[in-house]
Amino acid sequence: MEALDHIETQLLTANDVELAGTLLRVGDLVAIPTETVYGLGANGLAADAMDRIYAAKGRPSDNPLILHVCDQSMVHRLVKHISPLEQRLMDTFWPGPLTITFEKSALVPERATGGLSRVALRCPDHEVCREMIRIAGVPIAAPSANLSGRPSPTTAEAVLHDMKGRIHGIVDAGPCEIGVESTVVQVEGDTVIILRPGGVTKKMLEMVADHVVYDTALHDPTEAPKAPGMKYRHYAPDMPVQVLVGQSLTVAEHMKDIIDKMVQQEAILQEDCKETLRIGLLLSEETLENLNAVLPNFTLSVDIIVYGEQAEPMALANRLYDSLLQFNDMGVDTLLVEGCAPVGLGVAVMNRLEKASGGHVQFV
């Protein structure tokens, strides 16, 4: 295996799918575009290739991976059986942001499952990605293409920041359409259990299944999670994060109060903190307008990213990870984020924000 930080990383485009597919087939690491986030791809049937994923990301090897397939025909040799409900889920939501866990066949290495008996499979809704998988001829293991614990990348530039010199290639196919990872589900009888919320909502799943529930591990930290990407700290930028959820004016007033307290605390330690304390704000258009009316009148470095209208969780989902990375680059000392109602896609957004903030979420 080549030493990390000494690999020449090729910058590829959507026109280089033949080369990318070949690199994946022989066991090299290639960052691949999907509709959710960029994935760090490797041959999902080769244990040594998946070891390279864990090494490049600094990811614990007991954290399972998602195997990506180009179509349903790839699934049958990877699983022991497919239930009628699992088949309906594939027929309805594939290609798309839904990952389904199946009882794995003997063909799937334990490296792909983190030692679990089930394998997570997804068919991405991205033509370039599916063509690379088809050319590779094997399922592609692909967690998010970032260093473990950091925000997931939604652009090739963000991948390059974390992975230059650590992987063999990055396929740039533009920004990801959705911006948060796939929904992960497990079928038990006639019930669909949501192990990780994502791009396919509970309401959408209820169109296919009579019984849809959230896994209890989502709300019980003492219970072992069953889904990829849920076992360890994830999605976190370098600075402390606080999340506020509520009506726009109320969120703006709470942001003002928090900023006031920060400045007062800093003033005890430093006479002129107003020029050094740097605060990041990720918020909606409405809340920015309200905040402009209540923000204290002093010289303070405030970096602001507006994600769109408050009532549109898709806008926040699409901008979330890229915004967290931008605030990292800005060097802000602390970050205040306006969250959204945990309904529909908002469930997935708030799940990621809860992890990014270490649980510092306040409904106001």
Short mmCIF file of C-alpha atoms in Angstrom, two decimals:
data_model
loop_
_atom_site.label_atom_id
_atom_site.label_comp_id
_atom_site.label_asym_id
_atom_site.label_seq_id
_atom_site.Cartn_x
_atom_site.Cartn_y
_atom_site.Cartn_z
CA MET A 1 0.00 0.00 0.00
CA GLU A 2 1.28 3.47 -0.88
CA ALA A 3 2.04 5.72 2.07
CA LEU A 4 -0.66 8.24 2.86
CA ASP A 5 0.11 11.84 1.81
CA HIS A 6 2.42 10.49 -0.93
CA ILE A 7 -0.19 9.49 -3.52
CA GLU A 8 -0.55 11.58 -6.66
CA THR A 9 -4.21 12.60 -6.74
CA GLN A 10 -5.57 12.90 -10.28
CA LEU A 11 -8.27 15.51 -10.89
CA LEU A 12 -10.77 13.90 -13.25
CA THR A 13 -14.03 14.97 -14.90
CA ALA A 14 -17.24 13.25 -15.94
CA ASN A 15 -15.51 12.45 -19.24
CA ASP A 16 -13.00 10.23 -17.42
CA VAL A 17 -15.43 7.54 -16.27
CA GLU A 18 -13.49 4.75 -18.03
CA LEU A 19 -10.30 5.64 -16.17
CA ALA A 20 -12.13 6.12 -12.88
CA GLY A 21 -13.93 2.78 -13.22
CA THR A 22 -10.66 1.03 -13.99
CA LEU A 23 -8.93 2.58 -10.97
CA LEU A 24 -11.79 1.45 -8.75
CA ARG A 25 -11.74 -2.09 -10.12
CA VAL A 26 -8.02 -2.57 -9.37
CA GLY A 27 -8.38 -1.35 -5.78
CA ASP A 28 -7.41 2.32 -5.97
CA LEU A 29 -9.32 5.04 -4.11
CA VAL A 30 -11.40 7.47 -6.18
CA ALA A 31 -13.76 10.16 -4.89
CA ILE A 32 -17.03 9.78 -6.76
CA PRO A 33 -19.97 12.16 -7.20
CA THR A 34 -23.46 11.18 -6.07
CA GLU A 35 -26.70 13.12 -5.65
CA THR A 36 -26.20 13.23 -1.87
CA VAL A 37 -22.51 13.91 -1.09
CA TYR A 38 -19.18 12.96 -2.67
CA GLY A 39 -18.16 9.43 -1.72
CA LEU A 40 -14.70 7.94 -1.21
CA GLY A 41 -14.96 4.94 -3.52
CA ALA A 42 -13.12 1.62 -3.52
CA ASN A 43 -13.76 -1.95 -4.67
CA GLY A 44 -16.44 -3.18 -2.26
CA LEU A 45 -15.42 -6.83 -2.65
CA ALA A 46 -11.72 -6.29 -1.85
CA ALA A 47 -10.86 -6.12 1.84
CA ASP A 48 -7.51 -4.44 1.18
CA ALA A 49 -9.19 -1.69 -0.86
CA MET A 50 -11.60 -1.00 1.99
CA ASP A 51 -8.67 -0.93 4.41
CA ARG A 52 -7.37 1.96 2.29
CA ILE A 53 -10.67 3.79 2.81
CA TYR A 54 -10.39 3.44 6.58
CA ALA A 55 -6.77 4.60 6.48
CA ALA A 56 -7.41 7.59 4.18
CA LYS A 57 -10.36 8.81 6.25
CA GLY A 58 -8.95 7.92 9.66
CA ARG A 59 -12.23 6.02 10.09
CA PRO A 60 -12.64 3.21 12.68
CA SER A 61 -12.82 -0.13 10.87
CA ASP A 62 -15.90 -1.22 12.86
CA ASN A 63 -17.91 1.56 11.20
CA PRO A 64 -19.78 -0.16 8.33
CA LEU A 65 -19.66 1.07 4.73
CA ILE A 66 -22.38 1.47 2.11
CA LEU A 67 -21.89 -0.51 -1.10
CA HIS A 68 -23.11 1.30 -4.21
CA VAL A 69 -24.52 -0.66 -7.15
CA CYS A 70 -25.30 0.43 -10.71
CA ASP A 71 -28.64 -1.42 -10.85
CA GLN A 72 -30.71 -4.09 -9.11
CA SER A 73 -29.01 -6.92 -10.98
CA MET A 74 -25.90 -6.35 -8.83
CA VAL A 75 -27.83 -6.91 -5.62
CA HIS A 76 -28.68 -10.62 -5.84
CA ARG A 77 -25.18 -12.02 -5.37
CA LEU A 78 -24.52 -9.68 -2.43
CA VAL A 79 -27.50 -10.72 -0.28
CA LYS A 80 -29.03 -13.94 1.05
CA HIS A 81 -32.58 -13.05 0.05
CA ILE A 82 -34.84 -10.14 -0.90
CA SER A 83 -38.23 -9.82 0.78
CA PRO A 84 -41.28 -8.47 -1.09
CA LEU A 85 -41.11 -5.23 0.92
CA GLU A 86 -37.40 -4.80 0.22
CA GLN A 87 -38.16 -5.32 -3.47
CA ARG A 88 -40.89 -2.64 -3.36
CA LEU A 89 -38.47 -0.22 -1.75
CA MET A 90 -35.91 -0.79 -4.50
CA ASP A 91 -38.54 -0.50 -7.22
CA THR A 92 -39.86 2.76 -5.77
CA PHE A 93 -36.77 4.62 -4.59
CA TRP A 94 -33.87 3.33 -6.70
CA PRO A 95 -31.97 4.96 -8.13
CA GLY A 96 -32.13 7.45 -5.29
CA PRO A 97 -31.04 8.45 -1.77
CA LEU A 98 -32.23 5.28 -0.02
CA THR A 99 -29.86 2.71 1.47
CA ILE A 100 -31.31 -0.68 2.40
CA THR A 101 -29.60 -3.15 4.74
CA PHE A 102 -29.87 -6.82 3.73
CA GLU A 103 -28.61 -10.07 5.22
CA LYS A 104 -25.26 -10.32 3.46
CA SER A 105 -24.05 -13.21 1.33
CA ALA A 106 -20.67 -14.90 1.80
CA LEU A 107 -19.32 -12.80 -1.10
CA VAL A 108 -19.38 -9.60 0.97
CA PRO A 109 -16.22 -9.12 3.08
CA GLU A 110 -16.66 -8.33 6.77
CA ARG A 111 -14.62 -5.19 6.09
CA ALA A 112 -17.69 -3.79 4.30
CA THR A 113 -20.06 -4.44 7.19
CA GLY A 114 -17.97 -3.58 10.23
CA GLY A 115 -18.47 -7.15 11.41
CA LEU A 116 -22.27 -6.95 11.19
CA SER A 117 -24.38 -9.62 9.50
CA ARG A 118 -26.11 -7.11 7.23
CA VAL A 119 -24.76 -5.18 4.25
CA ALA A 120 -25.94 -1.68 3.32
CA LEU A 121 -26.70 -1.24 -0.40
CA ARG A 122 -27.70 1.78 -2.48
CA CYS A 123 -28.18 2.63 -6.15
CA PRO A 124 -27.29 6.33 -6.56
CA ASP A 125 -29.38 8.67 -8.68
CA HIS A 126 -26.32 9.97 -10.54
CA GLU A 127 -25.59 8.81 -14.07
CA VAL A 128 -21.83 9.43 -13.89
CA CYS A 129 -21.57 7.46 -10.65
CA ARG A 130 -23.61 4.53 -11.94
CA GLU A 131 -21.54 4.40 -15.14
CA MET A 132 -18.30 4.23 -13.11
CA ILE A 133 -19.74 1.36 -11.09
CA ARG A 134 -20.80 -0.42 -14.28
CA ILE A 135 -17.29 -0.05 -15.73
CA ALA A 136 -15.69 -1.22 -12.47
CA GLY A 137 -17.94 -4.30 -12.54
CA VAL A 138 -18.07 -4.50 -8.74
CA PRO A 139 -20.07 -2.75 -6.03
CA ILE A 140 -18.29 0.35 -4.81
CA ALA A 141 -17.86 1.00 -1.10
CA ALA A 142 -18.13 4.75 -0.63
CA PRO A 143 -18.46 6.61 2.67
CA SER A 144 -18.32 10.39 2.47
CA ALA A 145 -15.01 11.62 1.01
CA ASN A 146 -13.76 13.58 4.01
CA LEU A 147 -11.53 13.01 7.00
CA SER A 148 -13.52 11.17 9.66
CA GLY A 149 -15.58 13.44 11.88
CA ARG A 150 -15.53 16.43 9.53
CA PRO A 151 -18.43 17.76 7.44
CA SER A 152 -19.21 15.70 4.35
CA PRO A 153 -18.12 17.24 1.02
CA THR A 154 -20.67 18.36 -1.55
CA THR A 155 -18.09 19.68 -4.05
CA ALA A 156 -14.89 18.29 -5.55
CA GLU A 157 -13.00 21.25 -4.07
CA ALA A 158 -14.00 20.18 -0.56
CA VAL A 159 -12.82 16.63 -1.30
CA LEU A 160 -9.47 17.94 -2.52
CA HIS A 161 -9.03 19.92 0.70
CA ASP A 162 -9.21 16.76 2.83
CA MET A 163 -7.99 14.06 0.47
CA LYS A 164 -5.22 15.50 -1.71
CA GLY A 165 -2.27 13.11 -1.54
CA ARG A 166 -4.35 10.45 0.23
CA ILE A 167 -6.37 9.05 -2.71
CA HIS A 168 -5.73 8.30 -6.38
CA GLY A 169 -8.42 10.39 -8.05
CA ILE A 170 -11.34 12.81 -7.69
CA VAL A 171 -14.10 12.88 -10.29
CA ASP A 172 -15.52 16.41 -10.44
CA ALA A 173 -19.13 16.36 -11.66
CA GLY A 174 -20.22 19.60 -10.00
CA PRO A 175 -22.04 20.24 -6.71
CA CYS A 176 -24.23 17.50 -5.22
CA GLU A 177 -27.95 18.00 -5.72
CA ILE A 178 -29.29 17.06 -2.26
CA GLY A 179 -26.44 17.81 0.14
CA VAL A 180 -27.13 15.34 2.96
CA GLU A 181 -26.55 11.60 3.00
CA SER A 182 -29.04 8.89 2.09
CA THR A 183 -31.74 7.51 4.34
CA VAL A 184 -30.72 4.10 5.73
CA VAL A 185 -33.47 1.57 6.46
CA GLN A 186 -33.84 -2.01 7.64
CA VAL A 187 -36.88 -4.17 6.92
CA GLU A 188 -38.25 -6.42 9.65
CA GLY A 189 -41.43 -8.22 8.58
CA ASP A 190 -43.86 -5.58 7.34
CA THR A 191 -42.05 -2.74 9.14
CA VAL A 192 -39.46 -0.33 7.75
CA ILE A 193 -37.07 0.91 10.43
CA ILE A 194 -35.28 4.19 9.69
CA LEU A 195 -31.73 3.74 10.99
CA ARG A 196 -30.52 7.10 9.63
CA PRO A 197 -32.75 9.89 8.30
CA GLY A 198 -31.81 11.30 4.92
CA GLY A 199 -33.06 12.24 1.48
CA VAL A 200 -36.05 9.85 1.52
CA THR A 201 -38.46 10.99 4.22
CA LYS A 202 -40.68 8.96 6.55
CA LYS A 203 -43.75 10.20 4.69
CA MET A 204 -42.32 8.97 1.39
CA LEU A 205 -41.60 5.54 2.88
CA GLU A 206 -45.15 5.35 4.20
CA MET A 207 -46.37 5.34 0.60
CA VAL A 208 -44.75 1.91 0.23
CA ALA A 209 -44.92 0.38 3.72
CA ASP A 210 -47.79 0.23 6.21
CA HIS A 211 -45.46 0.56 9.19
CA VAL A 212 -42.50 2.96 9.27
CA VAL A 213 -40.68 3.75 12.54
CA TYR A 214 -37.46 5.42 13.62
CA ASP A 215 -34.76 3.25 15.18
CA THR A 216 -34.64 3.77 18.93
CA ALA A 217 -30.85 4.19 18.70
CA LEU A 218 -31.41 7.59 17.06
CA HIS A 219 -32.57 8.95 20.42
CA ASP A 220 -30.84 6.58 22.87
CA PRO A 221 -27.07 7.16 23.07
CA THR A 222 -26.62 3.95 25.08
CA GLU A 223 -27.94 1.79 22.23
CA ALA A 224 -25.53 0.66 19.51
CA PRO A 225 -26.42 2.19 16.11
CA LYS A 226 -26.96 -0.18 13.19
CA ALA A 227 -26.39 2.21 10.27
CA PRO A 228 -23.20 3.38 8.53
CA GLY A 229 -21.99 6.77 9.67
CA MET A 230 -23.88 6.79 12.98
CA LYS A 231 -21.45 5.25 15.45
CA TYR A 232 -18.92 8.04 15.95
CA ARG A 233 -18.72 11.83 15.96
CA HIS A 234 -19.64 13.18 12.54
CA TYR A 235 -20.26 16.32 10.53
CA ALA A 236 -18.48 18.63 12.97
CA PRO A 237 -16.57 21.78 11.98
CA ASP A 238 -13.59 22.99 13.99
CA MET A 239 -15.46 25.53 16.14
CA PRO A 240 -18.22 25.15 18.76
CA VAL A 241 -21.71 25.10 17.22
CA GLN A 242 -25.03 26.15 18.73
CA VAL A 243 -28.31 25.47 16.91
CA LEU A 244 -31.52 27.46 17.40
CA VAL A 245 -34.92 26.39 16.06
CA GLY A 246 -38.10 28.46 16.15
CA GLN A 247 -39.93 31.42 14.67
CA SER A 248 -37.64 33.78 12.81
CA LEU A 249 -37.95 36.76 15.16
CA THR A 250 -37.49 34.58 18.24
CA VAL A 251 -34.37 32.96 16.75
CA ALA A 252 -32.96 36.42 15.94
CA GLU A 253 -33.56 37.64 19.50
CA HIS A 254 -31.88 34.56 20.98
CA MET A 255 -28.91 34.99 18.63
CA LYS A 256 -28.57 38.59 19.86
CA ASP A 257 -28.65 37.44 23.49
CA ILE A 258 -26.00 34.78 22.85
CA ILE A 259 -23.75 37.27 21.04
CA ASP A 260 -24.15 39.79 23.89
CA LYS A 261 -23.11 37.17 26.45
CA MET A 262 -20.12 36.10 24.36
CA VAL A 263 -18.88 39.68 24.12
CA GLN A 264 -19.36 40.29 27.85
CA GLN A 265 -17.46 37.11 28.73
CA GLU A 266 -14.62 37.98 26.39
CA ALA A 267 -14.47 41.51 27.80
CA ILE A 268 -13.54 40.11 31.20
CA LEU A 269 -10.48 38.46 29.65
CA GLN A 270 -9.58 41.05 27.06
CA GLU A 271 -10.11 44.78 27.00
CA ASP A 272 -10.88 45.08 23.30
CA CYS A 273 -12.54 41.79 22.43
CA LYS A 274 -14.87 43.43 19.93
CA GLU A 275 -12.18 43.39 17.27
CA THR A 276 -11.02 39.84 17.90
CA LEU A 277 -14.12 37.77 18.65
CA ARG A 278 -15.29 36.26 15.36
CA ILE A 279 -18.76 34.78 15.12
CA GLY A 280 -20.31 32.81 12.26
CA LEU A 281 -24.03 32.84 11.52
CA LEU A 282 -25.82 30.36 9.25
CA LEU A 283 -29.41 31.50 8.96
CA SER A 284 -32.44 32.14 6.77
CA GLU A 285 -33.27 35.30 4.84
CA GLU A 286 -36.09 36.14 7.25
CA THR A 287 -33.95 35.75 10.35
CA LEU A 288 -31.16 37.88 8.89
CA GLU A 289 -33.68 40.66 8.31
CA ASN A 290 -34.91 40.39 11.90
CA LEU A 291 -31.36 40.16 13.25
CA ASN A 292 -30.33 43.36 11.49
CA ALA A 293 -32.92 45.14 13.61
CA VAL A 294 -31.74 43.78 16.96
CA LEU A 295 -27.98 43.16 16.54
CA PRO A 296 -25.97 45.32 18.97
CA ASN A 297 -24.27 48.35 17.50
CA PHE A 298 -20.58 47.63 17.99
CA THR A 299 -17.59 46.65 15.93
CA LEU A 300 -17.75 42.87 15.79
CA SER A 301 -16.53 40.42 13.20
CA VAL A 302 -19.62 38.50 12.09
CA ASP A 303 -19.44 36.15 9.10
CA ILE A 304 -22.87 35.40 7.67
CA ILE A 305 -24.09 32.75 5.24
CA VAL A 306 -27.76 32.85 4.24
CA TYR A 307 -29.10 29.47 3.15
CA GLY A 308 -32.45 30.64 1.74
CA GLU A 309 -36.03 30.85 3.01
CA GLN A 310 -36.81 29.51 6.48
CA ALA A 311 -39.64 27.29 5.25
CA GLU A 312 -37.39 25.39 2.83
CA PRO A 313 -35.40 22.61 4.57
CA MET A 314 -34.02 21.55 1.16
CA ALA A 315 -32.22 24.90 0.95
CA LEU A 316 -30.53 24.30 4.32
CA ALA A 317 -29.76 20.68 3.42
CA ASN A 318 -28.14 21.77 0.17
CA ARG A 319 -25.96 24.42 1.83
CA LEU A 320 -25.26 22.82 5.22
CA TYR A 321 -21.98 20.94 4.77
CA ASP A 322 -20.45 23.44 2.36
CA SER A 323 -21.30 26.25 4.78
CA LEU A 324 -19.68 24.43 7.72
CA LEU A 325 -16.52 24.02 5.67
CA GLN A 326 -16.59 27.70 4.65
CA PHE A 327 -16.81 28.76 8.30
CA ASN A 328 -13.80 26.54 9.00
CA ASP A 329 -11.85 28.40 6.32
CA MET A 330 -13.01 31.77 7.70
CA GLY A 331 -11.58 30.87 11.10
CA VAL A 332 -14.64 31.81 13.14
CA ASP A 333 -14.45 31.27 16.89
CA THR A 334 -18.02 30.07 17.33
CA LEU A 335 -20.96 29.32 15.05
CA LEU A 336 -24.67 29.94 15.51
CA VAL A 337 -26.96 28.01 13.17
CA GLU A 338 -30.66 28.45 12.55
CA GLY A 339 -32.11 24.96 12.29
CA CYS A 340 -35.43 23.90 10.84
CA ALA A 341 -38.53 22.06 12.00
CA PRO A 342 -37.81 18.29 12.27
CA VAL A 343 -40.42 17.41 9.65
CA GLY A 344 -39.83 15.70 6.31
CA LEU A 345 -36.28 16.37 5.10
CA GLY A 346 -35.88 18.54 8.19
CA VAL A 347 -35.51 15.36 10.27
CA ALA A 348 -32.29 14.53 8.41
CA VAL A 349 -31.03 18.12 8.59
CA MET A 350 -31.60 18.32 12.34
CA ASN A 351 -29.99 14.89 12.85
CA ARG A 352 -26.82 16.23 11.21
CA LEU A 353 -26.95 19.50 13.13
CA GLU A 354 -27.39 17.68 16.43
CA LYS A 355 -24.22 15.71 15.70
CA ALA A 356 -22.31 18.74 14.40
CA SER A 357 -23.17 20.69 17.55
CA GLY A 358 -22.59 17.86 19.99
CA GLY A 359 -26.25 18.05 20.99
CA HIS A 360 -26.33 21.83 21.56
CA VAL A 361 -29.76 22.32 19.97
CA GLN A 362 -32.30 24.71 21.49
CA PHE A 363 -35.95 25.00 20.43
CA VAL A 364 -36.99 28.59 21.16
#
